[in-house]
Coordinates of N, CA, C and O in Angstrom, one line a residue:
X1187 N -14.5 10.8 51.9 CA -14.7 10.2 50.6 C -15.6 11.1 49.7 O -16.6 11.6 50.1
X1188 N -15.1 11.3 48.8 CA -16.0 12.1 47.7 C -17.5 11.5 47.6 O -17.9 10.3 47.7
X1189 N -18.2 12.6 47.5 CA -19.4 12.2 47.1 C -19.2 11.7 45.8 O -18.2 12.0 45.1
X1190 N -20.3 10.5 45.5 CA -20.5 10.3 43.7 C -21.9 10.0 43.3 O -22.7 9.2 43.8
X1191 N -22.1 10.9 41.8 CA -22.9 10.9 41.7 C -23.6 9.8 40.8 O -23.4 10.0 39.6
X1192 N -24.2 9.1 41.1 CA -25.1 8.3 39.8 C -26.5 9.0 39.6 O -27.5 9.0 40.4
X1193 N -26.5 9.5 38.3 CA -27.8 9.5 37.9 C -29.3 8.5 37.7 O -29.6 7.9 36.7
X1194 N -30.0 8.6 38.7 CA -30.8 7.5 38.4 C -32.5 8.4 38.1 O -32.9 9.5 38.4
X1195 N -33.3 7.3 37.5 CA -34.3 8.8 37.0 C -35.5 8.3 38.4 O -35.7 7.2 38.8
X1196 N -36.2 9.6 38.8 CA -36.8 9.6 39.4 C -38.4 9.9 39.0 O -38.4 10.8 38.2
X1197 N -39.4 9.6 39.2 CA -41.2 10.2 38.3 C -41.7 10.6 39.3 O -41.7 9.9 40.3
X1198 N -42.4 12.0 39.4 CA -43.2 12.7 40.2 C -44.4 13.0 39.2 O -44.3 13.7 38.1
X1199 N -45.2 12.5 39.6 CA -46.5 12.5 39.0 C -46.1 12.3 37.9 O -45.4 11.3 37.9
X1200 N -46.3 12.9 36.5 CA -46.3 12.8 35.4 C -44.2 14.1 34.9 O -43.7 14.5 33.9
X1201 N -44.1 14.0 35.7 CA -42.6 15.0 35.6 C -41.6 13.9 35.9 O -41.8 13.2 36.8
X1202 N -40.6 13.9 35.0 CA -39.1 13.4 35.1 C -38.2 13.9 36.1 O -38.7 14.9 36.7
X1203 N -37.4 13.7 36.4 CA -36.7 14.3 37.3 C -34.9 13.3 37.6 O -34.6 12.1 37.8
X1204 N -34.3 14.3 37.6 CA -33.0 13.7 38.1 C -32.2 14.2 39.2 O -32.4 15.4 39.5
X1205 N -31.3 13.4 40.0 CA -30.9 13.9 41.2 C -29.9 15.4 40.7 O -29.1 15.6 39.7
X1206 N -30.3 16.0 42.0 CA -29.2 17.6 41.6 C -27.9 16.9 42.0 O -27.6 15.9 42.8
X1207 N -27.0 17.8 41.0 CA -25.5 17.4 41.7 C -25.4 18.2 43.4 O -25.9 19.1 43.9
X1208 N -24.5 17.4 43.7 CA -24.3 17.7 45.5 C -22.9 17.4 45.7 O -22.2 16.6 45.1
X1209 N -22.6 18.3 46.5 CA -20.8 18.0 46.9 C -20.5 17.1 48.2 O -21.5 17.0 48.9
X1210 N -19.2 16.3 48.7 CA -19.2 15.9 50.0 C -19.0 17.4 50.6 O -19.1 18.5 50.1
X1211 N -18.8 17.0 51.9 CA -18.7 17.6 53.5 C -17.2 18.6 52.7 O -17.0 19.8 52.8
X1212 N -16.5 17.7 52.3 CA -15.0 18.5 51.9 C -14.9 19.8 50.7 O -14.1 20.7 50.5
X1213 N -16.3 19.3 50.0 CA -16.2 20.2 48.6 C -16.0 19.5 47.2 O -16.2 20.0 46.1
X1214 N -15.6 18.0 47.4 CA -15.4 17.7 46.3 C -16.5 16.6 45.5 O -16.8 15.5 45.9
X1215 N -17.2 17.4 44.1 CA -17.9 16.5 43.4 C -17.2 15.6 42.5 O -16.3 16.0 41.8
X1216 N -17.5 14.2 42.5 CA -17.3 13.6 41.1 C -18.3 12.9 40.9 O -19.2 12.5 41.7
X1217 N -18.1 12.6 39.4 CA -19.0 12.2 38.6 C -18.3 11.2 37.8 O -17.2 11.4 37.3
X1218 N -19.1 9.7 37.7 CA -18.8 8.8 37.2 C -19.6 8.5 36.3 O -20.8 8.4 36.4
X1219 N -18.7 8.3 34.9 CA -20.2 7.5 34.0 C -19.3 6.9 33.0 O -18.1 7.1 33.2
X1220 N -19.8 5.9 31.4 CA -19.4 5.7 31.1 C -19.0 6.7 29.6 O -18.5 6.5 28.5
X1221 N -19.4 7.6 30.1 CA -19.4 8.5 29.3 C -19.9 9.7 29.2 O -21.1 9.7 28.8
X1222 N -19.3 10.9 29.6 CA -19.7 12.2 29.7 C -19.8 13.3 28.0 O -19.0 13.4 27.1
X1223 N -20.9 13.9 28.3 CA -21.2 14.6 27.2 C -21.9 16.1 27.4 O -23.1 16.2 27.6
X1224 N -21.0 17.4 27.3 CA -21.5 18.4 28.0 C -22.0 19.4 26.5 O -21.4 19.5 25.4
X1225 N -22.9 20.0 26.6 CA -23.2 21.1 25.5 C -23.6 22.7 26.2 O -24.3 23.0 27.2
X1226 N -23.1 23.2 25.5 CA -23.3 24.6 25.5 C -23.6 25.2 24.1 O -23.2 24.8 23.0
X1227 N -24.6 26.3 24.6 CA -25.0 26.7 23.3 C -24.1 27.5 22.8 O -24.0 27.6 21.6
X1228 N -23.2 28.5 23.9 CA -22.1 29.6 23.2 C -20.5 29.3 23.8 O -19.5 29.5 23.3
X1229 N -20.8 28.7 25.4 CA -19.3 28.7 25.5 C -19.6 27.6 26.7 O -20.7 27.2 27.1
X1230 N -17.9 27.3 27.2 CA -17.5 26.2 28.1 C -16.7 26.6 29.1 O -15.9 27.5 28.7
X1231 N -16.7 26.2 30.5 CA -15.3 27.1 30.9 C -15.5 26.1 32.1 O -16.4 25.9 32.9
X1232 N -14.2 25.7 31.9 CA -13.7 24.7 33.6 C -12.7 25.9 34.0 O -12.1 26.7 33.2
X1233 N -12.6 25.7 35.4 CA -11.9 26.7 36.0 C -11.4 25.7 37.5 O -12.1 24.8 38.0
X1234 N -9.8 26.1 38.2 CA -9.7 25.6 39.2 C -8.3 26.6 39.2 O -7.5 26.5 38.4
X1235 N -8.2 27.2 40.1 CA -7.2 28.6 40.8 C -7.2 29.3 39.5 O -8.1 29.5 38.8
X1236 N -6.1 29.4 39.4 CA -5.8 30.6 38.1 C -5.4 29.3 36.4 O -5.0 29.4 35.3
X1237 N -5.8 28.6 37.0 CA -5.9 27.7 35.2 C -8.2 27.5 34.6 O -9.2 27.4 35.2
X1238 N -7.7 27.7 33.2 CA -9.2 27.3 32.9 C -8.7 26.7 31.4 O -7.7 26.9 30.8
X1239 N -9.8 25.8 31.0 CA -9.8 25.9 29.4 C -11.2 26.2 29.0 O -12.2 25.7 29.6
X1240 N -11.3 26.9 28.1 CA -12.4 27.5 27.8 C -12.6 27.0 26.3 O -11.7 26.6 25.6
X1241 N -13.6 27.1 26.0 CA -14.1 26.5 24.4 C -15.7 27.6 23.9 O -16.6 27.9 24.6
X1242 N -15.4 27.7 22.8 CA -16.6 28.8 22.3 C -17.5 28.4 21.3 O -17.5 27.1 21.2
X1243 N -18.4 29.0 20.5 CA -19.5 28.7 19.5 C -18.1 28.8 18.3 O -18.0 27.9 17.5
X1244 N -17.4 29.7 18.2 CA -16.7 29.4 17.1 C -15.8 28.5 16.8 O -15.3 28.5 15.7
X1245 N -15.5 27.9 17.6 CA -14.5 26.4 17.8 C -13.2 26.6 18.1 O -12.4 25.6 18.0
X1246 N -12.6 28.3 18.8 CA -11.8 28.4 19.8 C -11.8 27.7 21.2 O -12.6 27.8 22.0
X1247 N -10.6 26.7 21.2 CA -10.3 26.6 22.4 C -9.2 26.9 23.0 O -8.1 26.7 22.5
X1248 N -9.4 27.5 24.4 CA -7.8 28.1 25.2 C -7.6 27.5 26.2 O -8.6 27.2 26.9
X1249 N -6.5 27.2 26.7 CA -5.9 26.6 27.8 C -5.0 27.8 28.3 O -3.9 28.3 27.9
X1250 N -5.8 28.1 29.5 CA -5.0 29.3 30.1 C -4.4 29.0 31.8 O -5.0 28.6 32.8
X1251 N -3.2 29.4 31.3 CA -2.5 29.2 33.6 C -1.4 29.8 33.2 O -1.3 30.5 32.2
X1252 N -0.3 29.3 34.4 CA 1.0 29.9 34.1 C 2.2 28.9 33.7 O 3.4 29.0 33.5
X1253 N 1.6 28.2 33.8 CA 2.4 26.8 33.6 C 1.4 25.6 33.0 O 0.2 25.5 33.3
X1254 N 2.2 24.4 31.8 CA 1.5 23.3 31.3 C 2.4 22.5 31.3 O 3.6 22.8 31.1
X1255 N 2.2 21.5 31.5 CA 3.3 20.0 31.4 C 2.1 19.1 30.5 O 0.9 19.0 30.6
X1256 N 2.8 18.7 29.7 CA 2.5 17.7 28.8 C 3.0 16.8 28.6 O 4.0 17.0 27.9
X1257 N 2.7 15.1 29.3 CA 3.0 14.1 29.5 C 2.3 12.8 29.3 O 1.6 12.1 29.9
X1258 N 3.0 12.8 27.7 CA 2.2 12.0 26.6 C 3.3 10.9 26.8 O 4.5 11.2 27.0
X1259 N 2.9 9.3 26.6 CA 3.8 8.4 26.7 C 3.8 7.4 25.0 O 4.3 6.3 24.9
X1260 N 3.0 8.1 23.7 CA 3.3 8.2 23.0 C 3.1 9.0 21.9 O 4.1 9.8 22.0
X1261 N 2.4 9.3 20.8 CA 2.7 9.8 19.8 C 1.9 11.6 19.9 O 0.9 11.6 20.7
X1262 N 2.1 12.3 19.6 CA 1.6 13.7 19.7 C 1.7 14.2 18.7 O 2.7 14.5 18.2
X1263 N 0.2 14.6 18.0 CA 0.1 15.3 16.6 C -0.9 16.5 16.8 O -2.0 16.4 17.4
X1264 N -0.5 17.6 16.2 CA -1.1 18.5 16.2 C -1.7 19.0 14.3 O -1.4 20.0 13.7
X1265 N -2.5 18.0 14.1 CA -3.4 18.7 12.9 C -3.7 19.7 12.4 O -4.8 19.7 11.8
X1266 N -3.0 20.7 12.5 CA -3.3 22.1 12.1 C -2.4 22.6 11.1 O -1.2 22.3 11.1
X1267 N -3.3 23.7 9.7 CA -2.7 24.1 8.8 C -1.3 24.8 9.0 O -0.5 24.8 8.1
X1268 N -1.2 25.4 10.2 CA -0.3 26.1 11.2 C 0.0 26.1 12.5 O -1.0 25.9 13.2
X1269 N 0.8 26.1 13.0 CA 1.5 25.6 14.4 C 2.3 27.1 14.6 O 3.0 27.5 13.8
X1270 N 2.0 27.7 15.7 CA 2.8 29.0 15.8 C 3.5 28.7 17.6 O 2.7 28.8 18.5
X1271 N 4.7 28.3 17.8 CA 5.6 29.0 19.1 C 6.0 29.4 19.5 O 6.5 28.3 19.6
X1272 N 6.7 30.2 20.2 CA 7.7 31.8 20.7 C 8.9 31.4 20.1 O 9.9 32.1 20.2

């Protein structure tokens, strides 16, 4: 079973503290909440084999692998002044 983590706060003396993330026995973390919110000051990068999406300070984001499936079961809009495809 996956480990999961709940954050709960802990007080050592006058210091806050929260639990470190930890993996199970197999490797796998998850994290439950009712809402996740990650910041970086310059960049972002999830990674898993050869796929990542990355996001930067200038508001580039890339979706990089060798393959994407996109499986939307309704409406799909892309808001941009420009749309460029092969």
């Amino acid at each position: 079973e996956p480990a999961k983590l709940r954050l709960r706060w802990h007080f050592v003396g006058a210091l806050q503290t929260t639990r470190s993330l930890a993996h199970a026995a197999d490797g796998t973390l998850e994290v439950e909440a009712r809402a996740i919110r990650l910041r970086a000051e310059r960049s972002f990068v999830l990674e898993a084999g050869g796929s990542a999406i990355r996001a930067d300070k200038t508001g580039v984001v890339r979706l990089e692998g060798d393959r994407m499936i996109v499986d939307i079961s309704s409406v799909v809009r892309f808001l941009s002044a420009r749309v460029e495809l092969p």
